[in-house]
mmCIF file of C-alpha atoms in Angstrom:
data_model
loop_
_atom_site.group_PDB
_atom_site.id
_atom_site.type_symbol
_atom_site.label_atom_id
_atom_site.label_comp_id
_atom_site.label_asym_id
_atom_site.label_seq_id
_atom_site.Cartn_x
_atom_site.Cartn_y
_atom_site.Cartn_z
ATOM 1 C CA ASP A 1 0.933 -64.108 79.437
ATOM 2 C CA VAL A 2 2.110 -62.530 82.654
ATOM 3 C CA LYS A 3 2.752 -58.873 82.329
ATOM 4 C CA VAL A 4 5.084 -57.014 84.650
ATOM 5 C CA THR A 5 5.078 -53.306 84.006
ATOM 6 C CA GLN A 6 7.619 -50.846 85.284
ATOM 7 C CA SER A 7 6.432 -47.277 85.224
ATOM 8 C CA SER A 8 9.474 -45.693 83.592
ATOM 9 C CA ARG A 9 12.022 -46.970 81.121
ATOM 10 C CA TYR A 10 14.478 -44.141 81.773
ATOM 11 C CA LEU A 11 14.762 -41.760 84.704
ATOM 12 C CA VAL A 12 17.188 -38.985 85.493
ATOM 13 C CA LYS A 13 17.215 -37.675 89.047
ATOM 14 C CA ARG A 14 19.403 -35.402 91.091
ATOM 15 C CA THR A 15 21.441 -36.398 94.114
ATOM 16 C CA GLY A 16 19.357 -36.165 97.262
ATOM 17 C CA GLU A 17 15.986 -36.544 95.564
ATOM 18 C CA LYS A 18 13.488 -39.107 96.789
ATOM 19 C CA VAL A 19 12.812 -41.491 93.923
ATOM 20 C CA PHE A 20 9.940 -43.912 93.442
ATOM 21 C CA LEU A 21 10.171 -46.848 91.043
ATOM 22 C CA GLU A 22 6.830 -48.512 90.460
ATOM 23 C CA CYS A 23 6.101 -52.053 89.376
ATOM 24 C CA VAL A 24 2.727 -53.627 88.645
ATOM 25 C CA GLN A 25 1.948 -57.243 87.733
ATOM 26 C CA ASP A 26 -1.351 -58.533 86.425
ATOM 27 C CA MET A 27 -1.250 -62.232 87.356
ATOM 28 C CA ASP A 28 -2.075 -62.184 91.054
ATOM 29 C CA HIS A 29 1.434 -63.326 91.978
ATOM 30 C CA GLU A 30 2.286 -63.413 95.654
ATOM 31 C CA ASN A 31 6.026 -62.872 95.281
ATOM 32 C CA MET A 32 7.607 -59.714 93.942
ATOM 33 C CA PHE A 33 11.249 -58.697 93.726
ATOM 34 C CA TRP A 34 13.503 -55.757 93.004
ATOM 35 C CA TYR A 35 16.936 -56.383 91.494
ATOM 36 C CA ARG A 36 19.581 -54.047 90.179
ATOM 37 C CA GLN A 37 21.938 -54.923 87.382
ATOM 38 C CA ASP A 38 25.376 -53.391 87.041
ATOM 39 C CA PRO A 39 28.092 -54.262 84.520
ATOM 40 C CA GLY A 40 30.294 -57.081 85.753
ATOM 41 C CA LEU A 41 28.162 -57.703 88.818
ATOM 42 C CA GLY A 42 25.057 -59.440 87.540
ATOM 43 C CA LEU A 43 21.629 -59.170 89.090
ATOM 44 C CA ARG A 44 21.667 -58.352 92.777
ATOM 45 C CA LEU A 45 18.605 -58.591 94.987
ATOM 46 C CA ILE A 46 17.571 -55.413 96.800
ATOM 47 C CA TYR A 47 14.268 -56.389 98.422
ATOM 48 C CA PHE A 48 11.516 -58.901 97.937
ATOM 49 C CA SER A 49 7.978 -59.365 99.171
ATOM 50 C CA TYR A 50 6.036 -62.588 99.578
ATOM 51 C CA ASP A 51 2.699 -61.005 100.489
ATOM 52 C CA VAL A 52 0.940 -57.692 100.882
ATOM 53 C CA LYS A 53 2.637 -55.515 103.486
ATOM 54 C CA MET A 54 5.424 -58.100 103.870
ATOM 55 C CA LYS A 55 9.005 -57.376 102.855
ATOM 56 C CA GLU A 56 12.396 -58.992 103.191
ATOM 57 C CA LYS A 57 15.823 -57.467 102.686
ATOM 58 C CA GLY A 58 17.930 -58.839 99.911
ATOM 59 C CA ASP A 59 21.678 -58.569 99.518
ATOM 60 C CA ILE A 60 21.953 -54.806 99.046
ATOM 61 C CA PRO A 61 19.062 -53.049 100.824
ATOM 62 C CA GLU A 62 21.040 -50.058 102.086
ATOM 63 C CA GLY A 63 19.657 -46.783 100.774
ATOM 64 C CA TYR A 64 16.416 -48.377 99.622
ATOM 65 C CA SER A 65 12.994 -49.126 101.038
ATOM 66 C CA VAL A 66 9.939 -50.773 99.551
ATOM 67 C CA SER A 67 6.183 -50.640 99.793
ATOM 68 C CA ARG A 68 3.620 -53.338 99.050
ATOM 69 C CA GLU A 69 0.181 -51.977 99.906
ATOM 70 C CA LYS A 70 -1.601 -53.953 97.186
ATOM 71 C CA LYS A 71 -0.821 -57.379 95.849
ATOM 72 C CA GLU A 72 -0.223 -56.214 92.300
ATOM 73 C CA ARG A 73 2.079 -53.294 93.091
ATOM 74 C CA PHE A 74 5.589 -53.259 94.527
ATOM 75 C CA SER A 75 7.371 -49.927 94.837
ATOM 76 C CA LEU A 76 11.070 -49.333 95.316
ATOM 77 C CA ILE A 77 11.979 -46.112 97.077
ATOM 78 C CA LEU A 78 15.344 -44.401 97.058
ATOM 79 C CA GLU A 79 15.123 -42.254 100.145
ATOM 80 C CA SER A 80 17.896 -39.879 99.068
ATOM 81 C CA ALA A 81 19.292 -40.752 95.680
ATOM 82 C CA SER A 82 23.044 -40.971 95.315
ATOM 83 C CA THR A 83 25.252 -41.362 92.253
ATOM 84 C CA ASN A 84 26.153 -44.940 93.223
ATOM 85 C CA GLN A 85 22.494 -45.833 92.756
ATOM 86 C CA THR A 86 22.786 -45.169 89.033
ATOM 87 C CA SER A 87 21.837 -48.560 87.640
ATOM 88 C CA MET A 88 19.336 -50.699 85.752
ATOM 89 C CA TYR A 89 16.503 -51.728 88.082
ATOM 90 C CA LEU A 90 14.469 -54.827 87.331
ATOM 91 C CA CYS A 91 11.218 -55.815 88.945
ATOM 92 C CA ALA A 92 10.008 -59.415 88.865
ATOM 93 C CA SER A 93 7.098 -61.466 90.134
ATOM 94 C CA ALA A 94 6.448 -65.163 90.706
ATOM 95 C CA ILE A 95 3.609 -67.348 91.843
ATOM 96 C CA LYS A 96 4.051 -68.618 95.374
ATOM 97 C CA GLN A 97 3.200 -72.291 95.103
ATOM 98 C CA GLY A 98 6.192 -74.600 94.941
ATOM 99 C CA TYR A 99 9.763 -73.623 94.427
ATOM 100 C CA ASN A 100 9.755 -74.220 90.711
ATOM 101 C CA SER A 101 8.042 -71.097 89.536
ATOM 102 C CA PRO A 102 10.077 -68.931 87.175
ATOM 103 C CA LEU A 103 10.420 -65.199 87.644
ATOM 104 C CA HIS A 104 8.580 -62.896 85.267
ATOM 105 C CA PHE A 105 10.497 -59.692 84.719
ATOM 106 C CA GLY A 106 9.598 -56.181 83.711
ATOM 107 C CA ASN A 107 11.538 -54.333 81.031
ATOM 108 C CA GLY A 108 13.642 -52.475 83.538
ATOM 109 C CA THR A 109 14.156 -48.870 84.561
ATOM 110 C CA ARG A 110 17.491 -47.295 83.781
ATOM 111 C CA LEU A 111 18.059 -44.725 86.505
ATOM 112 C CA THR A 112 20.728 -42.064 86.287
ATOM 113 C CA VAL A 113 21.483 -40.007 89.379
ATOM 114 C CA THR A 114 23.448 -36.834 88.667
ATOM 115 C CA ILE B 1 24.824 -66.133 99.980
ATOM 116 C CA LEU B 2 25.067 -68.875 97.375
ATOM 117 C CA ASN B 3 27.815 -68.113 94.863
ATOM 118 C CA VAL B 4 26.632 -68.856 91.378
ATOM 119 C CA GLU B 5 29.395 -68.777 88.785
ATOM 120 C CA GLN B 6 28.968 -68.768 85.029
ATOM 121 C CA SER B 7 31.494 -69.380 82.297
ATOM 122 C CA PRO B 8 32.529 -68.202 79.875
ATOM 123 C CA GLN B 9 31.785 -64.537 80.492
ATOM 124 C CA SER B 10 31.268 -63.979 76.764
ATOM 125 C CA LEU B 11 31.228 -66.029 73.626
ATOM 126 C CA HIS B 12 31.259 -65.209 69.926
ATOM 127 C CA VAL B 13 30.256 -67.958 67.494
ATOM 128 C CA GLN B 14 29.314 -68.247 63.860
ATOM 129 C CA GLU B 15 25.815 -69.044 62.716
ATOM 130 C CA GLY B 16 25.334 -72.800 62.680
ATOM 131 C CA ASP B 17 27.870 -73.514 65.427
ATOM 132 C CA SER B 18 26.750 -75.383 68.500
ATOM 133 C CA THR B 19 27.784 -73.996 71.841
ATOM 134 C CA ASN B 20 27.447 -74.556 75.561
ATOM 135 C CA PHE B 21 27.803 -72.606 78.785
ATOM 136 C CA THR B 22 28.393 -73.666 82.357
ATOM 137 C CA CYS B 23 26.723 -72.650 85.580
ATOM 138 C CA SER B 24 28.172 -73.817 88.885
ATOM 139 C CA PHE B 25 26.538 -73.467 92.275
ATOM 140 C CA PRO B 26 27.009 -74.794 95.806
ATOM 141 C CA SER B 27 25.451 -78.238 95.933
ATOM 142 C CA SER B 28 24.407 -78.072 99.581
ATOM 143 C CA ASN B 29 20.819 -77.047 100.354
ATOM 144 C CA PHE B 30 19.968 -77.015 96.675
ATOM 145 C CA TYR B 31 16.353 -76.302 95.746
ATOM 146 C CA ALA B 32 16.157 -75.236 92.114
ATOM 147 C CA LEU B 33 18.235 -73.954 89.223
ATOM 148 C CA HIS B 34 16.835 -71.446 86.743
ATOM 149 C CA TRP B 35 18.057 -70.413 83.282
ATOM 150 C CA TYR B 36 16.988 -67.106 81.702
ATOM 151 C CA ARG B 37 17.664 -65.466 78.354
ATOM 152 C CA TRP B 38 18.024 -61.690 78.314
ATOM 153 C CA GLU B 39 17.954 -60.009 74.935
ATOM 154 C CA THR B 40 18.984 -56.398 74.563
ATOM 155 C CA ALA B 41 16.146 -53.941 75.252
ATOM 156 C CA LYS B 42 13.877 -56.728 76.447
ATOM 157 C CA SER B 43 13.118 -58.319 79.800
ATOM 158 C CA PRO B 44 14.788 -61.537 80.943
ATOM 159 C CA GLU B 45 12.738 -64.537 79.882
ATOM 160 C CA ALA B 46 12.671 -67.866 81.697
ATOM 161 C CA LEU B 47 14.025 -70.817 79.733
ATOM 162 C CA PHE B 48 14.121 -73.645 82.273
ATOM 163 C CA VAL B 49 13.565 -74.369 85.929
ATOM 164 C CA MET B 50 15.250 -77.574 87.058
ATOM 165 C CA THR B 51 15.113 -79.293 90.411
ATOM 166 C CA LEU B 52 16.146 -82.947 90.172
ATOM 167 C CA ASN B 53 19.625 -84.383 89.788
ATOM 168 C CA GLY B 54 19.997 -85.649 86.238
ATOM 169 C CA ASP B 55 17.213 -83.412 84.929
ATOM 170 C CA GLU B 56 17.394 -82.620 81.252
ATOM 171 C CA LYS B 57 15.130 -80.060 79.647
ATOM 172 C CA LYS B 58 14.746 -78.973 76.044
ATOM 173 C CA LYS B 59 13.084 -76.098 74.250
ATOM 174 C CA GLY B 60 13.659 -76.150 70.504
ATOM 175 C CA ARG B 61 17.400 -75.982 69.858
ATOM 176 C CA ILE B 62 18.202 -75.155 73.487
ATOM 177 C CA SER B 63 18.662 -77.776 76.164
ATOM 178 C CA ALA B 64 19.975 -77.908 79.708
ATOM 179 C CA THR B 65 21.253 -80.527 82.113
ATOM 180 C CA LEU B 66 21.587 -80.505 85.870
ATOM 181 C CA ASN B 67 23.984 -82.205 88.264
ATOM 182 C CA THR B 68 23.027 -81.306 91.820
ATOM 183 C CA LYS B 69 25.594 -83.579 93.470
ATOM 184 C CA GLU B 70 28.550 -81.780 91.924
ATOM 185 C CA GLY B 71 26.770 -78.444 91.573
ATOM 186 C CA TYR B 72 26.721 -77.613 87.889
ATOM 187 C CA SER B 73 24.352 -77.137 84.974
ATOM 188 C CA TYR B 74 25.091 -76.928 81.269
ATOM 189 C CA LEU B 75 23.098 -74.987 78.707
ATOM 190 C CA TYR B 76 23.471 -76.160 75.100
ATOM 191 C CA ILE B 77 22.461 -74.364 71.925
ATOM 192 C CA LYS B 78 22.461 -76.476 68.795
ATOM 193 C CA GLY B 79 22.988 -74.734 65.460
ATOM 194 C CA SER B 80 23.207 -71.175 66.849
ATOM 195 C CA GLN B 81 21.272 -68.465 65.035
ATOM 196 C CA PRO B 82 21.744 -64.669 65.219
ATOM 197 C CA GLU B 83 18.485 -64.425 67.178
ATOM 198 C CA ASP B 84 20.118 -66.502 69.921
ATOM 199 C CA SER B 85 22.367 -63.536 70.669
ATOM 200 C CA ALA B 86 21.603 -62.594 74.269
ATOM 201 C CA THR B 87 22.901 -62.808 77.798
ATOM 202 C CA TYR B 88 22.133 -66.148 79.421
ATOM 203 C CA LEU B 89 21.647 -66.042 83.178
ATOM 204 C CA CYS B 90 21.477 -68.872 85.624
ATOM 205 C CA ALA B 91 20.182 -68.559 89.164
ATOM 206 C CA SER B 92 19.952 -70.834 92.156
ATOM 207 C CA ARG B 93 17.286 -70.724 94.777
ATOM 208 C CA ARG B 94 18.579 -69.461 98.077
ATOM 209 C CA ASP B 95 18.419 -71.176 101.427
ATOM 210 C CA SER B 96 16.112 -68.640 102.978
ATOM 211 C CA GLY B 97 12.955 -67.423 101.414
ATOM 212 C CA TYR B 98 12.110 -67.674 97.806
ATOM 213 C CA ALA B 99 14.581 -65.258 96.241
ATOM 214 C CA LEU B 100 17.065 -66.404 93.598
ATOM 215 C CA ASN B 101 20.787 -65.756 93.499
ATOM 216 C CA PHE B 102 22.010 -64.964 89.991
ATOM 217 C CA GLY B 103 25.301 -65.531 88.237
ATOM 218 C CA LYS B 104 26.868 -62.748 86.190
ATOM 219 C CA GLY B 105 25.703 -64.240 82.921
ATOM 220 C CA THR B 106 27.242 -65.410 79.668
ATOM 221 C CA SER B 107 26.952 -62.976 76.785
ATOM 222 C CA LEU B 108 26.518 -64.797 73.474
ATOM 223 C CA LEU B 109 26.973 -63.164 70.079
ATOM 224 C CA VAL B 110 26.076 -65.164 66.980
ATOM 225 C CA THR B 111 27.179 -63.649 63.691
ATOM 226 C CA PRO B 112 25.969 -64.688 60.236
#
């Protein structure tokens, strides 16, 4: 089974801090994604990556950046955390071939910015 | 951005009831439609990926249909059980790149 591991289940950070959310997958997937989930809004795409060192903005990239130095690891960076970035963050990966591959999700990181 | 809409927003049924949810999506430039189940404290889990008009897929008591011409998909659960309680998400593949666009989900509660 594919395993997608997010480094923290819960995080509490202060406004203005630089925050790193880490995600590692063990199935050699080319595609990796970061979503955030907020009540009443559903999953919204922040960034995705289709290869090492490649990244694409999603729907809500403002205030975030990403890093993909190795195929298995995709990091989401909050340059200066703000209270409106309090959310559940989900990482996912998928194999590249075809358009039919399902996403494999991590368990999520619930981030609170105070 | 493709607007994916799901209805109802939430649903409460009794054990043994059959139920269904709807996912609607723009039918132009359609590539694929995904269904996921997201149980509390777990990660979303893929149920189906559907690509062809008229597709029907089944996994146990859960099945799904796809109409790409009119832009909708139905998810059916036959004989609901308490363990079916979860949020059911559908997502459509976007025009550009590989990323999926998700609906807001249908939250299902099945009580004994």
